[in-house]
Structure formats: structure tokens, C-alpha cells
CSV table of C-alpha atoms and ligand atoms in Angstrom, one decimal:
chain,number,residue,atom,x,y,z
A,1207,UNK,CA,-36.3,26.5,20.2
A,1208,UNK,CA,-34.9,26.8,16.7
A,1209,UNK,CA,-35.8,30.1,14.9
A,1210,UNK,CA,-34.9,29.1,11.4
A,1211,UNK,CA,-37.9,26.9,11.1
A,1212,UNK,CA,-38.4,26.9,7.4
A,1213,UNK,CA,-36.7,23.5,7.3
A,1214,UNK,CA,-37.3,21.2,4.4
A,1215,UNK,CA,-38.9,17.8,5.1
A,1216,UNK,CA,-37.6,14.7,3.4
A,1217,UNK,CA,-34.3,13.0,3.4
A,1218,UNK,CA,-32.6,14.4,0.3
A,1219,UNK,CA,-34.0,17.9,0.8
A,1220,UNK,CA,-32.7,17.8,4.4
A,1221,UNK,CA,-29.3,16.7,3.2
A,1222,UNK,CA,-28.9,19.4,0.6
A,1223,UNK,CA,-30.2,22.0,3.1
A,1224,UNK,CA,-27.6,20.8,5.6
A,1225,UNK,CA,-24.9,20.9,2.9
A,1226,UNK,CA,-25.8,24.5,1.8
A,1227,UNK,CA,-26.1,25.8,5.4
A,1228,UNK,CA,-22.8,24.3,6.5
A,1229,UNK,CA,-20.9,25.5,3.5
A,1230,UNK,CA,-22.2,29.0,4.1
A,1231,UNK,CA,-21.7,29.2,7.9
A,1232,UNK,CA,-18.8,26.9,9.0
A,1233,UNK,CA,-15.8,29.1,9.9
A,1234,UNK,CA,-12.9,28.1,7.7
A,1235,UNK,CA,-10.4,28.0,10.6
A,1236,UNK,CA,-12.3,25.1,12.1
A,1237,UNK,CA,-11.6,22.8,9.0
A,1238,UNK,CA,-8.7,20.5,9.8
A,1239,UNK,CA,-7.8,20.3,6.1
A,1240,UNK,CA,-7.7,24.0,5.6
A,1241,UNK,CA,-4.5,26.1,5.6
A,1242,UNK,CA,-6.4,28.5,7.8
A,1243,UNK,CA,-6.9,25.9,10.5
A,1244,UNK,CA,-6.5,26.6,14.1
A,1245,UNK,CA,-8.0,24.7,17.0
A,1246,UNK,CA,-11.3,26.5,18.1
A,1247,UNK,CA,-11.6,27.7,21.6
A,1248,UNK,CA,-14.4,26.3,23.8
A,1249,UNK,CA,-16.4,29.4,23.4
A,1250,UNK,CA,-16.0,29.3,19.5
A,1251,UNK,CA,-17.2,25.7,19.6
A,1252,UNK,CA,-20.1,26.5,21.8
A,1253,UNK,CA,-21.2,29.3,19.5
A,1254,UNK,CA,-20.8,27.1,16.4
A,1255,UNK,CA,-22.8,24.2,17.9
A,1256,UNK,CA,-25.5,26.6,19.2
A,1257,UNK,CA,-25.8,28.0,15.6
A,1258,UNK,CA,-26.1,24.5,14.1
A,1259,UNK,CA,-28.9,23.7,16.6
A,1260,UNK,CA,-30.7,27.0,15.7
A,1261,UNK,CA,-30.4,26.1,12.1
A,1262,UNK,CA,-32.0,22.7,12.7
A,1263,UNK,CA,-28.8,20.6,12.4
A,1264,UNK,CA,-28.8,19.2,16.0
A,1265,UNK,CA,-31.6,17.6,18.1
A,1266,UNK,CA,-33.3,16.3,14.9
A,1267,UNK,CA,-34.9,13.3,16.6
A,1268,UNK,CA,-35.7,14.9,19.9
A,1269,UNK,CA,-39.4,15.8,20.6
A,1270,UNK,CA,-40.4,19.4,20.0
A,1271,UNK,CA,-41.6,19.6,23.6
A,1272,UNK,CA,-37.9,19.4,24.7
A,1273,UNK,CA,-36.4,21.7,22.1
A,1274,UNK,CA,-35.9,19.1,19.4
A,1275,UNK,CA,-37.1,19.1,15.8
A,1276,UNK,CA,-39.3,16.0,16.1
A,1277,UNK,CA,-37.8,14.4,12.9
A,1278,UNK,CA,-36.7,10.8,12.3
A,1279,UNK,CA,-33.3,9.1,12.3
A,1280,UNK,CA,-33.3,9.4,8.5
A,1281,UNK,CA,-32.9,13.2,8.7
A,1282,UNK,CA,-30.4,12.7,11.5
A,1283,UNK,CA,-28.4,10.5,9.3
A,1284,UNK,CA,-28.7,12.9,6.3
A,1285,UNK,CA,-27.3,15.7,8.4
A,1286,UNK,CA,-24.5,13.5,9.7
A,1287,UNK,CA,-23.4,12.6,6.2
A,1288,UNK,CA,-22.8,16.3,5.5
A,1289,UNK,CA,-21.2,16.9,8.9
A,1290,UNK,CA,-18.9,13.9,8.1
A,1291,UNK,CA,-18.0,15.3,4.7
A,1292,UNK,CA,-16.4,18.3,6.3
A,1293,UNK,CA,-13.3,18.1,8.6
A,1294,UNK,CA,-15.0,20.1,11.3
A,1295,UNK,CA,-14.2,19.6,15.1
A,1296,UNK,CA,-15.9,17.0,17.2
A,1297,UNK,CA,-18.8,18.3,19.3
A,1298,UNK,CA,-17.7,19.6,22.7
A,1299,UNK,CA,-21.1,18.4,24.0
A,1300,UNK,CA,-21.5,15.0,22.4
A,1301,UNK,CA,-21.9,13.3,25.8
A,1302,UNK,CA,-24.8,15.5,26.6
A,1303,UNK,CA,-26.4,15.3,23.1
A,1304,UNK,CA,-25.7,11.6,22.4
A,1305,UNK,CA,-25.7,9.9,25.9
A,1306,UNK,CA,-27.2,12.0,28.7
A,1307,UNK,CA,-30.0,13.4,26.5
A,1308,UNK,CA,-31.3,10.0,25.3
A,1309,UNK,CA,-31.1,8.5,28.8
A,1310,UNK,CA,-32.9,11.4,30.4
A,1311,UNK,CA,-35.6,11.1,27.8
A,1312,UNK,CA,-35.9,7.4,28.7
A,1313,UNK,CA,-35.7,7.4,32.5
A,1314,UNK,CA,-36.0,11.0,33.5
A,1315,UNK,CA,-39.0,12.7,35.2
A,1316,UNK,CA,-40.9,15.3,33.3
A,1317,UNK,CA,-39.2,18.0,35.4
A,1318,UNK,CA,-35.8,16.6,34.6
A,1319,UNK,CA,-36.6,16.5,30.8
A,1320,UNK,CA,-37.7,20.2,30.9
A,1321,UNK,CA,-34.7,21.2,32.9
A,1322,UNK,CA,-32.0,19.4,31.0
A,1323,UNK,CA,-32.9,18.6,27.5
A,1324,UNK,CA,-33.4,22.1,25.9
A,1325,UNK,CA,-30.3,23.3,27.8
A,1326,UNK,CA,-28.2,20.5,26.2
A,1327,UNK,CA,-29.3,21.4,22.7
A,1328,UNK,CA,-28.8,25.1,23.0
A,1329,UNK,CA,-25.3,24.5,24.5
A,1330,UNK,CA,-26.1,26.0,27.9
A,1331,UNK,CA,-24.6,23.0,29.6
A,1332,UNK,CA,-22.1,20.3,28.8
A,1333,UNK,CA,-22.0,16.8,30.3
A,1334,UNK,CA,-19.4,14.2,31.2
A,1335,UNK,CA,-19.9,10.5,31.8
A,1336,UNK,CA,-18.7,9.2,35.1
A,1337,UNK,CA,-18.8,5.4,34.7
A,1338,UNK,CA,-15.2,4.0,34.6
A,1339,UNK,CA,-13.2,3.7,37.9
A,1340,UNK,CA,-9.6,2.7,38.5
A,1341,UNK,CA,-10.8,-0.9,39.1
A,1342,UNK,CA,-13.9,-1.0,37.0
A,1343,UNK,CA,-13.6,-0.4,33.2
A,1344,UNK,CA,-14.6,-3.3,31.0
A,1345,UNK,CA,-16.3,-4.9,34.0
A,1346,UNK,CA,-18.4,-2.0,35.2
A,1347,UNK,CA,-20.2,-4.3,37.7
A,1348,UNK,CA,-17.1,-3.8,39.9
A,1349,UNK,CA,-17.6,-0.1,40.4
A,1350,UNK,CA,-17.3,1.1,44.1
A,1351,UNK,CA,-18.5,4.7,44.1
A,1352,UNK,CA,-21.2,4.6,46.8
A,1353,UNK,CA,-24.4,6.6,47.1
A,1354,UNK,CA,-26.0,6.4,50.5
A,1355,UNK,CA,-29.4,8.0,51.3
A,1356,UNK,CA,-29.1,10.9,53.8
A,1357,UNK,CA,-32.5,12.5,54.6
A,1358,UNK,CA,-33.9,13.9,51.4
A,1359,UNK,CA,-30.5,13.7,49.7
A,1360,UNK,CA,-27.8,11.2,48.7
A,1361,UNK,CA,-24.2,11.3,49.9
A,1362,UNK,CA,-21.7,10.2,47.3
A,1363,UNK,CA,-18.1,9.0,47.9
A,1364,UNK,CA,-15.7,7.4,45.4
A,1365,UNK,CA,-13.5,8.0,42.4
A,1366,UNK,CA,-14.0,8.0,38.6
A,1367,UNK,CA,-11.3,8.0,36.0
A,1368,UNK,CA,-10.9,8.7,32.2
A,1369,UNK,CA,-13.8,11.1,32.5
A,1370,UNK,CA,-13.8,12.9,29.2
A,1371,UNK,CA,-14.6,16.6,29.3
A,1372,UNK,CA,-14.8,16.6,33.2
A,1373,UNK,CA,-13.0,19.9,33.5
A,1374,UNK,CA,-15.5,21.8,31.4
A,1375,UNK,CA,-18.7,19.9,32.2
A,1376,UNK,CA,-21.6,21.4,34.0
A,1377,UNK,CA,-23.1,18.0,34.9
A,1378,UNK,CA,-21.9,14.4,35.3
A,1379,UNK,CA,-24.0,11.4,34.3
A,1380,UNK,CA,-22.8,9.4,37.3
A,1381,UNK,CA,-23.1,5.7,37.9
A,1382,UNK,CA,-23.0,4.7,41.5
A,1383,UNK,CA,-23.9,1.7,43.7
A,1384,UNK,CA,-26.2,1.8,46.6
A,1385,UNK,CA,-25.2,-1.7,48.0
A,1386,UNK,CA,-21.9,-3.5,48.0
A,1387,UNK,CA,-19.6,-4.7,45.2
A,1388,UNK,CA,-20.9,-8.2,45.8
A,1389,UNK,CA,-24.3,-7.1,44.6
A,1390,UNK,CA,-22.7,-6.8,41.1
A,1391,UNK,CA,-25.4,-5.5,38.7
A,1392,UNK,CA,-28.0,-5.0,41.3
A,1393,UNK,CA,-28.4,-1.8,43.4
A,1394,UNK,CA,-26.9,0.6,40.9
A,1395,UNK,CA,-28.1,4.2,40.7
A,1396,UNK,CA,-27.5,6.9,38.1
A,1397,UNK,CA,-27.5,10.6,38.9
A,1398,UNK,CA,-27.2,13.9,37.1
A,1399,UNK,CA,-24.7,15.6,39.4
A,1400,UNK,CA,-23.9,19.3,39.0
A,1401,UNK,CA,-20.1,19.5,38.7
A,1402,UNK,CA,-19.9,22.5,41.0
A,1403,UNK,CA,-21.3,20.6,43.9
A,1404,UNK,CA,-19.0,20.9,47.0
A,1405,UNK,CA,-16.7,17.8,47.4
A,1406,UNK,CA,-16.1,17.2,43.7
A,1407,UNK,CA,-12.4,17.5,42.7
A,1408,UNK,CA,-11.3,17.2,39.0
A,1409,UNK,CA,-7.7,16.2,38.3
A,1410,UNK,CA,-6.8,16.4,34.6
A,1411,UNK,CA,-4.9,13.6,32.9
A,1412,UNK,CA,-2.5,14.3,30.0
A,1413,UNK,CA,-2.9,11.9,27.1
A,1414,UNK,CA,-0.4,10.9,24.5
A,1415,UNK,CA,-1.5,13.7,22.1
A,1416,UNK,CA,-0.6,16.3,24.7
A,1417,UNK,CA,-4.2,17.2,25.5
A,1418,UNK,CA,-5.9,17.2,28.9
A,1419,UNK,CA,-9.3,16.1,27.6
A,1420,UNK,CA,-10.0,13.6,30.3
A,1421,UNK,CA,-9.6,13.5,34.1
A,1422,UNK,CA,-9.8,11.7,37.4
A,1423,UNK,CA,-12.9,12.9,39.4
A,1424,UNK,CA,-13.0,12.5,43.1
A,1425,UNK,CA,-16.3,12.6,45.1
A,1426,UNK,CA,-15.8,13.3,48.8
A,1427,UNK,CA,-19.1,13.4,50.8
A,1428,UNK,CA,-20.9,15.0,47.8
A,1429,UNK,CA,-24.5,15.7,48.8
A,1430,UNK,CA,-27.0,15.7,46.0
A,1431,UNK,CA,-30.8,16.1,46.3
A,1432,UNK,CA,-33.1,13.2,45.5
A,1433,UNK,CA,-34.3,14.9,42.3
A,1434,UNK,CA,-30.8,14.5,40.9
A,1435,UNK,CA,-31.5,10.8,40.7
A,1436,UNK,CA,-32.1,9.5,37.1
A,1437,UNK,CA,-34.5,6.5,37.4
A,1438,UNK,CA,-35.3,4.2,40.3
A,1439,UNK,CA,-32.5,3.0,42.7
A,1440,UNK,CA,-32.3,-0.5,41.0
A,1441,UNK,CA,-32.6,0.8,37.5
A,1442,UNK,CA,-29.0,2.1,37.3
A,1443,UNK,CA,-27.6,-0.9,35.6
A,1444,UNK,CA,-30.2,-1.2,32.9
A,1445,UNK,CA,-29.9,2.6,32.3
A,1446,UNK,CA,-26.1,2.2,32.0
A,1447,UNK,CA,-26.5,-0.7,29.5
A,1448,UNK,CA,-28.8,1.5,27.5
A,1449,UNK,CA,-26.2,4.3,27.5
A,1450,UNK,CA,-23.5,1.9,26.4
A,1451,UNK,CA,-25.6,0.5,23.6
A,1452,UNK,CA,-26.4,4.0,22.3
A,1453,UNK,CA,-22.7,4.9,22.6
A,1454,UNK,CA,-21.8,1.9,20.4
A,1455,UNK,CA,-24.5,1.9,17.9
A,1456,UNK,CA,-25.8,5.4,17.0
A,1457,UNK,CA,-23.5,8.1,18.3
A,1458,UNK,CA,-21.4,10.0,15.8
A,1459,UNK,CA,-23.0,8.4,12.8
A,1460,UNK,CA,-21.0,10.6,10.6
A,1461,UNK,CA,-17.9,8.5,11.0
A,1462,UNK,CA,-17.6,6.7,7.6
A,1463,UNK,CA,-18.3,10.0,5.8
A,1464,UNK,CA,-15.6,11.7,8.0
A,1465,UNK,CA,-13.1,8.9,7.3
A,1466,UNK,CA,-13.8,9.3,3.5
A,1467,UNK,CA,-13.2,13.0,3.8
A,1468,UNK,CA,-9.9,12.3,5.7
A,1469,UNK,CA,-8.9,9.9,2.9
A,1470,UNK,CA,-9.6,12.6,0.3
A,1471,UNK,CA,-7.4,15.1,2.3
A,1472,UNK,CA,-4.6,12.5,2.4
A,1473,UNK,CA,-4.7,12.1,-1.3
A,1474,UNK,CA,-4.9,15.9,-2.0
A,1475,UNK,CA,-2.0,16.6,0.4
A,1476,UNK,CA,0.2,13.9,-1.2
A,1477,UNK,CA,-0.6,15.2,-4.7
A,1478,UNK,CA,0.7,18.6,-3.6
A,1479,UNK,CA,4.2,17.3,-2.7
A,1480,UNK,CA,6.4,15.7,-5.4
A,1481,UNK,CA,8.0,13.1,-3.1
A,1482,UNK,CA,4.7,12.1,-1.5
A,1483,UNK,CA,3.0,11.9,-4.9
A,1484,UNK,CA,5.7,9.4,-5.9
A,1485,UNK,CA,5.1,7.4,-2.8
A,1486,UNK,CA,1.4,7.2,-3.6
A,1487,UNK,CA,2.3,5.5,-6.9
A,1488,UNK,CA,3.7,2.6,-4.9
A,1489,UNK,CA,1.5,-0.6,-5.3
A,1490,UNK,CA,1.7,-1.3,-1.6
A,1491,UNK,CA,0.2,2.0,-0.7
A,1492,UNK,CA,-2.4,1.8,-3.5
A,1493,UNK,CA,-3.6,-1.6,-2.2
A,1494,UNK,CA,-3.8,-0.4,1.4
A,1495,UNK,CA,-5.8,2.6,0.3
A,1496,UNK,CA,-8.1,0.4,-1.8
A,1497,UNK,CA,-8.7,-1.6,1.3
A,1498,UNK,CA,-9.5,1.5,3.3
A,1499,UNK,CA,-12.1,2.5,0.6
A,1500,UNK,CA,-13.7,-0.9,0.9
A,1501,UNK,CA,-13.8,-0.7,4.7
A,1502,UNK,CA,-15.4,2.7,4.6
A,1503,UNK,CA,-18.0,1.4,2.3
A,1504,UNK,CA,-18.7,-1.5,4.6
A,1505,UNK,CA,-19.0,0.8,7.5
A,1506,UNK,CA,-21.5,3.1,5.6
A,1507,UNK,CA,-23.6,-0.1,5.0
A,1508,UNK,CA,-23.6,-1.0,8.7
A,1509,UNK,CA,-24.7,2.6,9.7
A,1510,UNK,CA,-27.4,2.6,7.0
A,1511,UNK,CA,-28.7,-0.8,8.1
A,1512,UNK,CA,-28.7,0.2,11.8
A,1513,UNK,CA,-30.8,3.3,11.0
A,1514,UNK,CA,-33.3,1.2,8.9
A,1515,UNK,CA,-33.6,-1.3,11.7
A,1516,UNK,CA,-34.2,1.4,14.3
A,1517,UNK,CA,-36.8,3.1,12.2
A,1518,UNK,CA,-38.6,-0.2,11.8
A,1519,UNK,CA,-38.6,-0.5,15.5
A,1520,UNK,CA,-36.1,-3.5,15.7
A,1521,UNK,CA,-33.9,-4.0,18.7
A,1522,UNK,CA,-30.3,-3.8,17.5
A,1523,UNK,CA,-28.7,-5.2,20.7
A,1524,UNK,CA,-25.2,-6.5,20.3
A,1525,UNK,CA,-25.1,-5.3,16.7
A,1526,UNK,CA,-23.8,-2.1,18.2
A,1527,UNK,CA,-20.7,-4.0,19.2
A,1528,UNK,CA,-20.1,-4.9,15.5
A,1529,UNK,CA,-20.3,-1.2,14.5
A,1530,UNK,CA,-18.0,-0.1,17.3
A,1531,UNK,CA,-15.4,-2.8,16.6
A,1532,UNK,CA,-15.5,-2.1,12.9
A,1533,UNK,CA,-15.2,1.7,12.9
A,1534,UNK,CA,-12.5,1.7,15.6
A,1535,UNK,CA,-10.3,-0.9,14.0
A,1536,UNK,CA,-10.9,0.5,10.5
A,1537,UNK,CA,-10.0,4.1,11.6
A,1538,UNK,CA,-7.0,3.1,13.7
A,1539,UNK,CA,-5.5,1.2,10.7
A,1540,UNK,CA,-6.3,4.1,8.4
A,1541,UNK,CA,-4.7,6.7,10.7
A,1542,UNK,CA,-1.6,4.5,11.1
A,1543,UNK,CA,-1.4,4.3,7.3
A,1544,UNK,CA,-1.9,8.0,6.7
A,1545,UNK,CA,0.7,8.9,9.4
A,1546,UNK,CA,3.2,6.4,7.9
A,1547,UNK,CA,2.9,7.9,4.5
A,1548,UNK,CA,3.0,11.7,5.3
A,1549,UNK,CA,5.8,11.3,7.8
A,1550,UNK,CA,8.2,9.9,5.2
A,1551,UNK,CA,9.0,13.4,3.9
A,1552,UNK,CA,10.4,16.0,6.3
A,1553,UNK,CA,9.8,18.8,5.8
A,1554,UNK,CA,7.1,18.4,3.2
A,1555,UNK,CA,7.4,21.0,0.4
A,1556,UNK,CA,3.8,22.2,0.2
A,1557,UNK,CA,1.8,23.9,3.0
A,1558,UNK,CA,-1.1,21.4,2.5
A,1559,UNK,CA,1.2,18.4,3.0
A,1560,UNK,CA,2.6,20.2,6.2
A,1561,UNK,CA,-1.0,20.6,7.4
A,1562,UNK,CA,-1.6,17.0,6.7
A,1563,UNK,CA,1.4,16.0,8.7
A,1564,UNK,CA,0.2,17.8,11.7
A,1565,UNK,CA,-3.4,16.6,11.3
A,1566,UNK,CA,-2.6,12.9,10.7
A,1567,UNK,CA,-0.1,12.9,13.6
A,1568,UNK,CA,-3.0,14.0,15.9
A,1569,UNK,CA,-5.4,11.5,14.3
A,1570,UNK,CA,-2.9,8.7,14.7
A,1571,UNK,CA,-2.2,9.4,18.3
A,1572,UNK,CA,-5.9,9.7,19.2
A,1573,UNK,CA,-6.8,6.6,17.2
A,1574,UNK,CA,-4.8,4.5,19.8
A,1575,UNK,CA,-7.7,5.3,22.2
A,1576,UNK,CA,-10.5,4.4,19.7
A,1577,UNK,CA,-10.2,0.7,20.3
A,1578,UNK,CA,-10.4,1.3,24.1
A,1579,UNK,CA,-13.2,3.9,24.9
A,1580,UNK,CA,-16.8,2.9,24.6
A,1581,UNK,CA,-15.7,-0.7,25.3
A,1582,UNK,CA,-12.4,-2.3,24.1
A,1583,UNK,CA,-12.1,-4.4,21.0
A,1584,UNK,CA,-11.7,-7.5,23.1
A,1585,UNK,CA,-14.9,-6.8,24.9
A,1586,UNK,CA,-16.8,-6.2,21.6
A,1587,UNK,CA,-15.4,-9.5,20.3
A,1588,UNK,CA,-16.7,-11.2,23.4
A,1589,UNK,CA,-20.2,-9.7,23.0
A,1590,UNK,CA,-20.3,-10.6,19.3
A,1591,UNK,CA,-19.2,-14.2,20.1
A,1592,UNK,CA,-21.8,-14.6,22.8
A,1593,UNK,CA,-24.8,-12.6,21.7
A,1594,UNK,CA,-24.6,-12.6,17.9
A,1595,UNK,CA,-22.8,-15.9,17.1
A,1596,UNK,CA,-24.3,-17.6,20.3
A,1597,UNK,CA,-20.9,-19.3,20.9
A,1598,UNK,CA,-20.6,-21.0,24.3
A,1599,UNK,CA,-19.0,-19.1,27.2
A,1600,UNK,CA,-15.6,-20.6,28.3
B,1352,FAD,C1,-10.0,8.5,25.2
B,1352,FAD,C2,-10.8,7.8,26.3
B,1352,FAD,C3,-11.9,8.5,26.7
B,1352,FAD,C4,-12.7,7.9,27.7
B,1352,FAD,N1,-13.8,8.5,28.2
B,1352,FAD,C5,-14.5,8.0,29.2
B,1352,FAD,C6,-15.6,8.7,29.8
B,1352,FAD,O1,-15.9,9.9,29.4
B,1352,FAD,N2,-16.2,8.2,30.8
B,1352,FAD,C7,-16.0,6.9,31.3
B,1352,FAD,O2,-16.6,6.5,32.2
B,1352,FAD,N3,-14.9,6.2,30.8
B,1352,FAD,C8,-14.2,6.7,29.8
B,1352,FAD,N4,-13.1,6.0,29.2
B,1352,FAD,C9,-12.8,4.7,29.8
B,1352,FAD,C10,-13.0,3.5,29.0
B,1352,FAD,O3,-14.4,3.3,28.9
B,1352,FAD,C11,-12.3,2.3,29.6
B,1352,FAD,O4,-10.9,2.7,29.4
B,1352,FAD,C12,-12.6,1.0,28.9
B,1352,FAD,O5,-13.9,0.6,29.2
B,1352,FAD,C13,-11.6,-0.1,29.3
B,1352,FAD,O6,-11.5,-0.1,30.7
B,1352,FAD,P1,-10.1,-0.1,31.5
B,1352,FAD,O7,-9.3,1.0,31.0
B,1352,FAD,O8,-10.4,-0.2,32.9
B,1352,FAD,O9,-9.3,-1.4,31.0
B,1352,FAD,P2,-9.6,-2.9,31.6
B,1352,FAD,O10,-11.0,-3.2,31.6
B,1352,FAD,O11,-8.8,-3.1,32.8
B,1352,FAD,O12,-9.0,-3.8,30.4
B,1352,FAD,C14,-7.6,-4.0,30.2
B,1352,FAD,C15,-7.4,-5.0,29.1
B,1352,FAD,O13,-8.0,-6.2,29.4
B,1352,FAD,C16,-8.9,-6.6,28.3
B,1352,FAD,N5,-10.1,-7.2,28.8
B,1352,FAD,C17,-10.9,-6.8,29.9
B,1352,FAD,N6,-11.9,-7.6,30.1
B,1352,FAD,C18,-11.8,-8.6,29.1
B,1352,FAD,C19,-12.6,-9.7,28.8
B,1352,FAD,N7,-13.7,-10.0,29.5
B,1352,FAD,N8,-12.2,-10.5,27.7
B,1352,FAD,C20,-11.1,-10.2,27.0
B,1352,FAD,N9,-10.3,-9.1,27.3
B,1352,FAD,C21,-10.6,-8.3,28.3
B,1352,FAD,C22,-9.3,-5.2,27.7
B,1352,FAD,O14,-9.7,-5.4,26.3
B,1352,FAD,C23,-8.0,-4.4,27.8
B,1352,FAD,O15,-7.1,-4.8,26.7
B,1352,FAD,C24,-12.3,6.6,28.2
B,1352,FAD,C25,-11.2,5.9,27.7
B,1352,FAD,C26,-10.4,6.5,26.8
B,1352,FAD,C27,-9.2,5.8,26.3
């Protein structure tokens, strides 16, 4: 449980509290726009996120009974605005905090909630999400990883792919099927599988940015007890759909504020180098940057609207697809623009511009994945066409 409990109530207070706390505690070397920047180790990230939680800046909406702060999405958004305003690293435990946690709260037993939820918040365990398979990505109903009852346990065989954070995860939020592929959405079952269970093999995959942040995960006669099951045997698909809608609509709410901070960094870095500063006077770049500012504003509006709707108790359904499509396309275009500007001068004359060259190269390379993970842009367009615009299916 958090110890710094003199936390202010109210949206504006909470936001200024978060701003002050982050400014006082965030190690400077974690800021991507700082000349002191260096990539934090896993242990440094763990300690930092545990400190944020202790200070009341994580688990805002989770019930007190499970280690949360029992606040509303308003406070969550207020904190996210301040997190976004700083170029701090992405959470190493976002799958636990933003996907596994909410789904355990919805379909988990009381024992599972007590066992998993506080440990996610205080960074005792990290999670990965085992949904995609070599032949089942956009169409998850084709997944083949089988779970067969064996006495009081389940025996799991199959393969997952693109599993982010698998090499460091303690648990996998695993989607399996209990019947055959012909059953499509029926007979799916979700598990919380400890990654150190015998029979699990993790093979890292190197991505275009040189990192090995995702992996193939093989399950070879993996035996898990029945209490690793999340929800009833036929509830797997509805639980998975809930996970995906959370992933699209409410996770990493800080994005537009983060994009705004990246834009500020781009401008500062260009102003620090005479040649880049001249490039920024070009009308073409000024128009493109103006467009990015407009898109960031639009995205802020979408996030604020989603929060208001959720607080009112409205279902947001396919609107999550609109947010996912919008942020990923907007950020991919911005990262491409930033990279095309800063890479025109080599070497840049100022240390800040050199830092920006490194940072925007990473951002550009990773942004290629943004229109793929959490559902591709084509899939989001399909969902928007069918569920928001009610257009006929082909
Ligand atoms: C960085 C990154 C991290 C990831 N992390 C995870 C993770 O932690 N856990 C996990 O389970 N998965 C993860 N994924 C996998 C991701 O969810 C899938 O890559 C994604 O769902 C697409 O599936 P696919 O790769 O099989 O492509 P496919 O589904 O084979 O799609 C190939 C192409 O066909 C298009 N397409 C497919 N269906 C349609 C359709 N109906 N209409 C129009 N076009 C269509 C797609 O848009 C795409 O362009 C990650 C992916 C990336 C890139």
C-alpha cells in the first residue's frame, strides 16, 4: 500500500501534485531530451515505477482493497498529462498495469485478485500478453494453442509470437483454446501462467531498432493448476475482447501530451543548430508542424471525451478503434517528419541536436510498429466502418 498518503483530492490539485513530485524525483538520465540521457536498466525502471506507485501516481483507479488508490479516471488522466509532459521511459510493466490488472479485476477470483493485483502495482511481477500466434494475429479466432484438462490441471501446447516483454515477464496472460480451430470464438480460455513453468521456452526476436523486446514463446506440455484459469472455460473470447478494447481505448492515456513534449524537443533541438534552425524556417516544414499541432489537439479531445464517457458509465465500444487509429497514424507521421528534419545535418553542431538525432531515429523506427500492434490500422478501419458507421460488410 502507498505510504505517502497525504495525496490531494481533486483533478487540478492532483495534477499539480503529480507535476511537483515528478519534477523532484525523476532521475535526469531517464529523460530522452536530456543531455544526461542513458537508457535505464530494468532494475532502475522497476525502482522508479515502484516509487511512482508509492507516491500515488500508479494504480489510481484500482480499489484500495487491491493496493490501488480508489480514485477516478479524472485523477488517472491528470497524472497521465504530467507523465506525458516529460520524456520519461515507457513503463516496463504496462501489460500488467493496463491489461492483466483490469482483466483480473473483471474475471478473476478473489484469491487471484489478492495474489496478483498488489504485486503488479508494487512492481513485484511483470506480465506479458500471449495472444498472437504465427497464423493468428488480426484474426485471433484462428489461434491454435491448446489447453486440455488433465486431472486438476491443464496441459498447454502451442506457440505464441510477438510477445512483448516475454523474456523478463513473471506471468503470461495467455489465450488458449479448449476445442478446435473450427470452434472459432467458442471454447477459448485465458490463463495467468507463471513464465518459469517447465516446458515454456522464450526465443527473443530482434526488431528493426536493434532491441529484443519481443519474443516467440513455445509451450511444450506445460502443466498449470486449475487456479491459473482466468474466468470460465467459454469466457476466454469475451475476456480477450475486453482486453483488446482496454488496449485500444484507455491505455497510455498520456500519448498526446507525450507527442506534444516530443514536438517541443524537436523545436528546441533545431533552434540549437544553425542549419537545422534555417530548415525550420522553410514553409513546407512549418505547415507540416502546424498540422501535427492540430492532430495532437484532436487526439487530446478524443482522450478527454473517452474519459468523460467512461466516467458517465457509457460503453465506448468501437470508439477505441478511432483513438488507436488516430494516435498511431498521427505519431508515425510525426516521427517520420522529425527524423527527416534532424537527419538532414550530419553531424549536428550542438549536443542537443545530436541527442535529438539519436532519439528521433529510435522513435521513427519504433513508430513503424505503432500501426501494427494492438490491432493494425486496416483492422481498426474495418471496425470503424462496421461498428461506428454501420456500413454493410462486403
Ligand atoms: C511491436 C509489437 C509488439 C507486439 N506485442 C504483442 C504482444 O505483446 N502480445 C501479442 O499477443 N501480440 C503482440 N503483437 C502482435 C500484434 O498484435 C500483431 O502483429 C497484429 O495483431 C497483426 O497481426 P499479424 O502480425 O499476424 O498480421 P496479419 O493479421 O497477418 O495481417 C497482415 C496484414 O493484413 C492486413 N489485414 C489482416 N486482416 C485484415 C482485414 N480483415 N481487413 C483488411 N486488412 C487486413 C493487416 O492490416 C496487415 O497489414 C505485437 C506486434 C508488434 C509489432
